[in-house]
mmCIF file of C-alpha atoms in Angstrom:
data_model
loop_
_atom_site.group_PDB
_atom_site.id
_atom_site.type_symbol
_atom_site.label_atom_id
_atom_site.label_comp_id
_atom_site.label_asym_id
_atom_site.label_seq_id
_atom_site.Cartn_x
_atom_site.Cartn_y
_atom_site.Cartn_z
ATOM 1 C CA UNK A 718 -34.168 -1.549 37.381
ATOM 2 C CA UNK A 719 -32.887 -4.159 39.419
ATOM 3 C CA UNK A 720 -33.816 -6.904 36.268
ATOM 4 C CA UNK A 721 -31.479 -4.751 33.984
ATOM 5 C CA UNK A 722 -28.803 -4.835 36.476
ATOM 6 C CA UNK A 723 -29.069 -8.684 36.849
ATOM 7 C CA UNK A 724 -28.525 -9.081 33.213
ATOM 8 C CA UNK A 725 -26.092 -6.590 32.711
ATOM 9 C CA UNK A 726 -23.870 -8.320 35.491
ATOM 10 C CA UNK A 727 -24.355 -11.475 33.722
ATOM 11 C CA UNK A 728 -23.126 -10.074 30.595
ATOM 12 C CA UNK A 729 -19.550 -8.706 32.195
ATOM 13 C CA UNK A 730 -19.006 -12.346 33.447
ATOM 14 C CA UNK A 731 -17.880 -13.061 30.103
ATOM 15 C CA UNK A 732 -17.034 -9.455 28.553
ATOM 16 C CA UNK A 733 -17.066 -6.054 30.541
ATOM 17 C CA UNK A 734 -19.447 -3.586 29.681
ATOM 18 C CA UNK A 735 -17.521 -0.394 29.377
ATOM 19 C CA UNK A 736 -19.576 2.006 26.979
ATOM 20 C CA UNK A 737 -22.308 4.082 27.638
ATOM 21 C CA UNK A 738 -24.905 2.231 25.700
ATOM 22 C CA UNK A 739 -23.099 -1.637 26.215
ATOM 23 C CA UNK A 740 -25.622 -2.524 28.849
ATOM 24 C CA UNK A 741 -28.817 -1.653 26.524
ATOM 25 C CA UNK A 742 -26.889 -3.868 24.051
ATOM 26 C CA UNK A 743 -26.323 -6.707 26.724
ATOM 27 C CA UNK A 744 -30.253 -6.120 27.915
ATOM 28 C CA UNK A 745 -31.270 -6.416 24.156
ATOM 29 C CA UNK A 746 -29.271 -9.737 24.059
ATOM 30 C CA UNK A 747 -30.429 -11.104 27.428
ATOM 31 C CA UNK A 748 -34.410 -10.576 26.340
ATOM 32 C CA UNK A 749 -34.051 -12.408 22.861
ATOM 33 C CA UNK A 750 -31.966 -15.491 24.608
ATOM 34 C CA UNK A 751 -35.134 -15.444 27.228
ATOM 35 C CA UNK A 752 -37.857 -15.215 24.702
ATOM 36 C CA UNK A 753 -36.637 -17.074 21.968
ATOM 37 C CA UNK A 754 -35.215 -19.685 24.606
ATOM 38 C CA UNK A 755 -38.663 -20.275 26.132
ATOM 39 C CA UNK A 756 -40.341 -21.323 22.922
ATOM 40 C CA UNK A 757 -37.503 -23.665 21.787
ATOM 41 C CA UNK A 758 -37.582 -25.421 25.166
ATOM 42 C CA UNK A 759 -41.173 -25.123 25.054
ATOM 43 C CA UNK A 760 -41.224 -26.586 21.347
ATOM 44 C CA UNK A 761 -38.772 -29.332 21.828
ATOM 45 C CA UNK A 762 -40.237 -30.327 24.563
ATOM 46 C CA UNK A 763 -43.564 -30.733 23.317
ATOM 47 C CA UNK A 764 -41.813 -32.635 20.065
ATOM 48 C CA UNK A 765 -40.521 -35.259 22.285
ATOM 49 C CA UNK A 766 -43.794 -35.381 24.297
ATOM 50 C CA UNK A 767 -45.822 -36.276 20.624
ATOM 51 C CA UNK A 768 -43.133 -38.593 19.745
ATOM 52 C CA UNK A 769 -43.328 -40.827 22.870
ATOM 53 C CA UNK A 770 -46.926 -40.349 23.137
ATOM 54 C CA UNK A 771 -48.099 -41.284 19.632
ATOM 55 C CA UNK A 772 -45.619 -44.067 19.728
ATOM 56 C CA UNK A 773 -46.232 -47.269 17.160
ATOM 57 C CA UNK A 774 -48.021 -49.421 19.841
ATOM 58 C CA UNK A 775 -49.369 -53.363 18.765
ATOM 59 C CA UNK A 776 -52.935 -52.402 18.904
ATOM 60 C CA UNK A 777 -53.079 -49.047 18.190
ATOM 61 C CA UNK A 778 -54.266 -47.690 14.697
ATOM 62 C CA UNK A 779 -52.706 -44.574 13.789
ATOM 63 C CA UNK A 780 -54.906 -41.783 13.726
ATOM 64 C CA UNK A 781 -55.337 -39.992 10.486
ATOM 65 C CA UNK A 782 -55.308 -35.767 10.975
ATOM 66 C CA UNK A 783 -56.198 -33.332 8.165
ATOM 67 C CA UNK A 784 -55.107 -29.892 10.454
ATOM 68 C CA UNK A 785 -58.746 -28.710 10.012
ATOM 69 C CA UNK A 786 -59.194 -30.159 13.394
ATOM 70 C CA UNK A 787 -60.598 -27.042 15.757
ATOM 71 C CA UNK A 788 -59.877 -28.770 18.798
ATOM 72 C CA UNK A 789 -56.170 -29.347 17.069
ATOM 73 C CA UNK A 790 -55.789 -25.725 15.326
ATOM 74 C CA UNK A 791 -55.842 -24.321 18.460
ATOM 75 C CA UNK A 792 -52.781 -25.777 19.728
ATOM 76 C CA UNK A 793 -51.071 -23.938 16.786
ATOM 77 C CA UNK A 794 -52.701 -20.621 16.319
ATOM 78 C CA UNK A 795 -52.270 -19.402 20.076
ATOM 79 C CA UNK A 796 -48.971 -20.436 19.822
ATOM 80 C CA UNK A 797 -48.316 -18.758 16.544
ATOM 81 C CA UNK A 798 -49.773 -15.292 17.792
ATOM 82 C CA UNK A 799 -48.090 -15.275 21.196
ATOM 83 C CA UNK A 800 -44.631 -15.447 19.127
ATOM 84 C CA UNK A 801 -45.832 -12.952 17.109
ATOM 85 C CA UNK A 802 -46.315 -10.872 20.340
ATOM 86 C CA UNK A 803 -42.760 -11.815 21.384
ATOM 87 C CA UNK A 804 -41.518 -10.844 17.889
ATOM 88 C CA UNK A 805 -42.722 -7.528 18.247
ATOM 89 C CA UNK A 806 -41.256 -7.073 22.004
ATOM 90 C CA UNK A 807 -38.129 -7.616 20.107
ATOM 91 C CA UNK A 808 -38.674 -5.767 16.819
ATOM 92 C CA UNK A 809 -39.584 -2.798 19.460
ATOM 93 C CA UNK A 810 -36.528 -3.056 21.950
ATOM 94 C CA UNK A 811 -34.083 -3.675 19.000
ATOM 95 C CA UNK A 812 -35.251 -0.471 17.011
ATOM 96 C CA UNK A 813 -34.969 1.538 20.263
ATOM 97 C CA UNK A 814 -31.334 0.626 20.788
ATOM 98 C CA UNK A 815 -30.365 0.497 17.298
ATOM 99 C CA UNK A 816 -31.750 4.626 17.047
ATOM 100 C CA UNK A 817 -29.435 5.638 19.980
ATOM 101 C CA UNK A 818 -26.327 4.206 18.813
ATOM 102 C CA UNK A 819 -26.173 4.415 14.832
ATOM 103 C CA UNK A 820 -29.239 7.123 14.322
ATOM 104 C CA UNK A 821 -27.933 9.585 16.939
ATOM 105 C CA UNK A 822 -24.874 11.387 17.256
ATOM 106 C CA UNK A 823 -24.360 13.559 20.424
ATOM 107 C CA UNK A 824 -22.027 16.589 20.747
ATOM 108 C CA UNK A 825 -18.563 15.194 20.614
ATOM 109 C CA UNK A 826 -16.164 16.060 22.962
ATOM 110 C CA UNK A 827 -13.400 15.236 20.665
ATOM 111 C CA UNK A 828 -12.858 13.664 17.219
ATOM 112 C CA UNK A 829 -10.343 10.621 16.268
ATOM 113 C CA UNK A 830 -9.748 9.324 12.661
ATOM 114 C CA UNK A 831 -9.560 5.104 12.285
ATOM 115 C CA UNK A 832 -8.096 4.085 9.078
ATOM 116 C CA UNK A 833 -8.049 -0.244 8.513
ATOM 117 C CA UNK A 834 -5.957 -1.832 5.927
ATOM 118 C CA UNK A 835 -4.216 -5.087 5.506
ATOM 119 C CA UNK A 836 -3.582 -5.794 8.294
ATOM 120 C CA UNK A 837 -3.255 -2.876 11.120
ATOM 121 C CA UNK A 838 -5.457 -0.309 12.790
ATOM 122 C CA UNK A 839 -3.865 3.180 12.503
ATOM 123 C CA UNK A 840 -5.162 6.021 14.667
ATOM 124 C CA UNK A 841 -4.675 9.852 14.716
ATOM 125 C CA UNK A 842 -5.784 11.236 17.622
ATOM 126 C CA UNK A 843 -6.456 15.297 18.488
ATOM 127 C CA UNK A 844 -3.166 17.124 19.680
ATOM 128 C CA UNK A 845 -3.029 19.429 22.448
ATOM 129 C CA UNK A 846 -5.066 21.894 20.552
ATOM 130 C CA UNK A 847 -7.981 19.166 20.794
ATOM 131 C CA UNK A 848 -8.680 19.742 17.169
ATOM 132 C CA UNK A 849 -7.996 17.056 13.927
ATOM 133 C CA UNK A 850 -6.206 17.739 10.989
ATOM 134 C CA UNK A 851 -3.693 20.369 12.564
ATOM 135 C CA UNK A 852 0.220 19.843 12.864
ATOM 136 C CA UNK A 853 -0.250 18.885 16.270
ATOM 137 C CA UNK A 854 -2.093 15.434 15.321
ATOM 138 C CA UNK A 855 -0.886 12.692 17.006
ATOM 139 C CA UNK A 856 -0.886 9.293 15.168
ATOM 140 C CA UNK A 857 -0.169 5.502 16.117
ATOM 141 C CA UNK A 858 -0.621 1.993 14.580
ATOM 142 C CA UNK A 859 -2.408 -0.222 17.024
ATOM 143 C CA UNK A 860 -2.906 2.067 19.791
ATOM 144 C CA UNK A 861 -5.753 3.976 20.328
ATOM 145 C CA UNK A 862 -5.908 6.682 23.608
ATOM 146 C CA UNK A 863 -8.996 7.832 24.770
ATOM 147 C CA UNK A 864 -10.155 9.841 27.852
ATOM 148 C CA UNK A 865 -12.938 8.127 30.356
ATOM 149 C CA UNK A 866 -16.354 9.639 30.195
ATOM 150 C CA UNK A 867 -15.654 12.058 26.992
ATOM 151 C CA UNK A 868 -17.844 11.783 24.055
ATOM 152 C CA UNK A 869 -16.282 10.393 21.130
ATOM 153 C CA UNK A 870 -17.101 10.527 17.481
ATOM 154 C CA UNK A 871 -14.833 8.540 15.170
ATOM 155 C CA UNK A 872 -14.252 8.333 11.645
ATOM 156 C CA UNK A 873 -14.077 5.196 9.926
ATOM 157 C CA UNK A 874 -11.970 4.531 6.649
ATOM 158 C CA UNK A 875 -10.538 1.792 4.672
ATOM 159 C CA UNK A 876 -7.320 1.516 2.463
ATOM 160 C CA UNK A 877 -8.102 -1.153 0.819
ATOM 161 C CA UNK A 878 -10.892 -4.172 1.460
ATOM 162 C CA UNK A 879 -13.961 -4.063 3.893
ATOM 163 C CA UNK A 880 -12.720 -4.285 7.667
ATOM 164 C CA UNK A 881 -15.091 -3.916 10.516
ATOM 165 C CA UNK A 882 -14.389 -2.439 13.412
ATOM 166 C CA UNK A 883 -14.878 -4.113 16.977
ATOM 167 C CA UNK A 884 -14.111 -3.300 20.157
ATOM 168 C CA UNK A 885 -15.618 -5.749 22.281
ATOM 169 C CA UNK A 886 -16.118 -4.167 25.707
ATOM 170 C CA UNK A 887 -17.891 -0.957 24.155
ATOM 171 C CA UNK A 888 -20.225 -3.330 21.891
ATOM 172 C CA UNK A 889 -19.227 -1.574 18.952
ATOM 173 C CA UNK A 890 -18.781 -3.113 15.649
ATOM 174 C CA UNK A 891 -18.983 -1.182 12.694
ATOM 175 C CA UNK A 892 -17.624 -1.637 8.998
ATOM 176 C CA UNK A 893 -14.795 0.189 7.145
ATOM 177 C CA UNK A 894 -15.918 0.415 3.312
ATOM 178 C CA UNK A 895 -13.213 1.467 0.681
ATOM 179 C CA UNK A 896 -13.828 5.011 -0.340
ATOM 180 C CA UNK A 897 -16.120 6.228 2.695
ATOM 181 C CA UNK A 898 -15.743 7.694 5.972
ATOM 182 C CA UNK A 899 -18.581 6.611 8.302
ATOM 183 C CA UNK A 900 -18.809 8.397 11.529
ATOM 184 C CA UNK A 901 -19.629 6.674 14.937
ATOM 185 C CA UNK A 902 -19.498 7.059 18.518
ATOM 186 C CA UNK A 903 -18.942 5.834 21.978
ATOM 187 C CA UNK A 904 -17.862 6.958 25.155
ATOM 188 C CA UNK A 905 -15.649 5.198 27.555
ATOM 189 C CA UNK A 906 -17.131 4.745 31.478
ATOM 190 C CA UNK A 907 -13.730 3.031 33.056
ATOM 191 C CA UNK A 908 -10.042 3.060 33.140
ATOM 192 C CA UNK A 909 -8.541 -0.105 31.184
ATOM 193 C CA UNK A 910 -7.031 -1.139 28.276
ATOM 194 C CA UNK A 911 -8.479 -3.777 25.853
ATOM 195 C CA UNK A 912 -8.775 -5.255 22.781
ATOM 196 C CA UNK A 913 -9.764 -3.758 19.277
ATOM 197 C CA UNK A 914 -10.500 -6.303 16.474
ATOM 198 C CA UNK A 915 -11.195 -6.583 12.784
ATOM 199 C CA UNK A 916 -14.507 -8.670 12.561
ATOM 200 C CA UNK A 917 -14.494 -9.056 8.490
ATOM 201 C CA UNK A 918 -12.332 -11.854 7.023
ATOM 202 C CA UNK A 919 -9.877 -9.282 4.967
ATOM 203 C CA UNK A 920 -7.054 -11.444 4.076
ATOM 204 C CA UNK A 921 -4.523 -13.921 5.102
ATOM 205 C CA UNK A 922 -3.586 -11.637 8.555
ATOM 206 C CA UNK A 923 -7.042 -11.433 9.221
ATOM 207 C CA UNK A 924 -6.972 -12.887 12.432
ATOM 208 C CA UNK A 925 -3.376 -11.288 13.501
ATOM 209 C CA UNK A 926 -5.072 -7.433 12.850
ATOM 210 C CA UNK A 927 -5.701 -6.549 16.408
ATOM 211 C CA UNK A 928 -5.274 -3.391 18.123
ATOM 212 C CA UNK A 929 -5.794 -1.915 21.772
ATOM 213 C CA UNK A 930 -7.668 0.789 23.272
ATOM 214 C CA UNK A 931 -6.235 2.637 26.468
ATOM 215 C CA UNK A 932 -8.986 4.338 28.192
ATOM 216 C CA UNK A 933 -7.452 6.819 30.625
ATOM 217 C CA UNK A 934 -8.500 9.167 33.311
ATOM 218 C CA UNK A 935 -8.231 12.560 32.450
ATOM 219 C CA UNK A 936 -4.901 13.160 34.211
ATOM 220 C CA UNK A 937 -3.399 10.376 32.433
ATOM 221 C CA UNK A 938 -4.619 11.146 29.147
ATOM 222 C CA UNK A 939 -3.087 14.542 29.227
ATOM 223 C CA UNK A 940 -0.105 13.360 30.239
ATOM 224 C CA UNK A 941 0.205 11.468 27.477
ATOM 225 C CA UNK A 942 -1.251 14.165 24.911
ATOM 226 C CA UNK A 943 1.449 16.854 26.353
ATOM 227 C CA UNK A 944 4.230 13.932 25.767
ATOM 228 C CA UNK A 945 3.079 13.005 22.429
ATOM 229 C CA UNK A 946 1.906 16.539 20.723
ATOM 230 C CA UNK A 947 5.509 17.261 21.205
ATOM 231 C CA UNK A 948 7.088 14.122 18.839
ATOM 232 C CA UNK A 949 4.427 15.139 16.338
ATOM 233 C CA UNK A 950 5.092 18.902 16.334
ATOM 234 C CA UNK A 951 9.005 18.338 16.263
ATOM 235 C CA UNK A 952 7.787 15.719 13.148
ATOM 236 C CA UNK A 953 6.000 18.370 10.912
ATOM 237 C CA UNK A 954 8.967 21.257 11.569
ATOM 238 C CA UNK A 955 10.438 22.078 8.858
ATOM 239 C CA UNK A 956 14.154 22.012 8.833
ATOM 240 C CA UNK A 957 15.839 25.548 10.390
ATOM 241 C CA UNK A 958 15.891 28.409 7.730
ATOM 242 C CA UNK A 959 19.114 29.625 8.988
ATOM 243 C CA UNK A 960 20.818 26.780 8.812
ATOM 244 C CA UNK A 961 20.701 26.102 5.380
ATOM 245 C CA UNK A 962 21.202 29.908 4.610
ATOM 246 C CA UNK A 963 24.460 29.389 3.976
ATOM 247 C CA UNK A 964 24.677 26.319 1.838
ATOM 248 C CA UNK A 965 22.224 28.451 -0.343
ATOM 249 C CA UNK A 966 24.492 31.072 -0.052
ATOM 250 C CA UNK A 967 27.686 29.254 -1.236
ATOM 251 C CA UNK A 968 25.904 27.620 -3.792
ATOM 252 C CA UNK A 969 24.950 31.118 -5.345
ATOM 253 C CA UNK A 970 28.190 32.232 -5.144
ATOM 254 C CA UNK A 971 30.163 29.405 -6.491
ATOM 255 C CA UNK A 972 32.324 29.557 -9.927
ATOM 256 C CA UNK A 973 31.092 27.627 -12.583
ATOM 257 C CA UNK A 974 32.933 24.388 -14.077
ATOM 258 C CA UNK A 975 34.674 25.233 -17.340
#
């Protein structure tokens, strides 16, 4: 709708929105800061309206209130259920987001492991057999390379202490827990790279453990799988049979000392 647009523009002036589900994120945001916003400005206003109104005047004898008043209980039970209504607007829109991101998982597309520890991301992405946890693995520190509009599913690991995961444009923030691997997703809508942070106070480098995330179009990204699968092949060859052959060789056939 052309509301949802509104706020979602609003939203990139400050951060892009570059996920699949980042706008219903920003639209969640944008409809608490409007309903919760209206009754605080509504409230405070109202407080400063009492104070000036009910004033100490020469005069004027303060009135004494017990709050069984009808004609004054009103003022605060409509109040109290129309926030209650608002409440549940939220309760409702919140749930609704929260089940697409972290209760579903769609097909993924592809599969990337995120390991956290003191203080560095490390990544190992699919080779160019798009499977993980085969030779062809490719793996980085502080650089993760995805592929616009592909379906991602990560999994999340920690080394050592709690990290959380954040990468700011796909409103995605999700904690690494010692001794679990927690599985997430996203998927990438534009071409960019951009900042990946740790959003849990893990140490002294805390706030140096930053990472980026290059999302590429397709031609790019294989590009730079075809480059890469190579280095990690070449890594997990072993050395050349025939070459050491002979060393073996001579080594069998040498004379003992005496």
């Amino acid at each position: 709708s052309s509301s949802e647009t509104g706020n979602h523009a609003m939203m990139e002036r400050f951060v892009q929105s570059l996920s699949s589900y980042s706008g219903d994120v920003d639209n969640l945001i944008v409809l608490i800061t409007v309903l919760v916003g209206f009754w605080f400005l509504l409230a405070e206003g109202m407080f400063f309206w009492l104070i000036w109104r009910f004033r100490a005047r020469d005069g004027v004898k303060a009135q004494y209130i017990t709050g069984n008043e009808k004609h004054l209980k009103k003022w605060i039970n409509i109040p109290h259920w129309l926030i209650i209504g608002c409440d549940v607007v939220i309760i409702v829109a919140a749930v609704q987001v929260w089940y697409r991101i972290k209760q579903t998982l769609p097909p993924a597309d592809a599969t990337v492991r995120v390991t956290g520890q003191q203080w560095v991301w490390t990544f190992q992405h699919p080779g160019a057999d798009g499977k993980l946890d085969t030779p062809d693995d490719i793996r980085t520190s502080d650089e993760l390379h995805v592929e616009v509009g592909k379906t991602y599913h990560f999994q999340l690991e920690s080394k050592d202490v709690l990290h959380s995961f954040f990468i700011p444009v796909f409103r995605l923030k999700q904690d690494a827990i010692p001794g679990r691997t927690i599985t997430g997703w996203f998927e990438a809508t534009k071409p960019g790279d951009h900042d990946i942070l740790c959003a849990e106070m893990c140490g002294i480098g805390h706030g140096v453990m930053g990472a980026r995330i290059f999302i590429e179009t397709p031609e790019q990204h294989g590009a730079w799988v075809q480059a890469h699968t190579a280095v990690a092949a070449q890594a997990e060859t072993p050395a050349d049979p025939a070459a050491a052959e002979p060393a073996a060789l001579d080594a069998s056939t040498s004379t003992p000392a005496h």
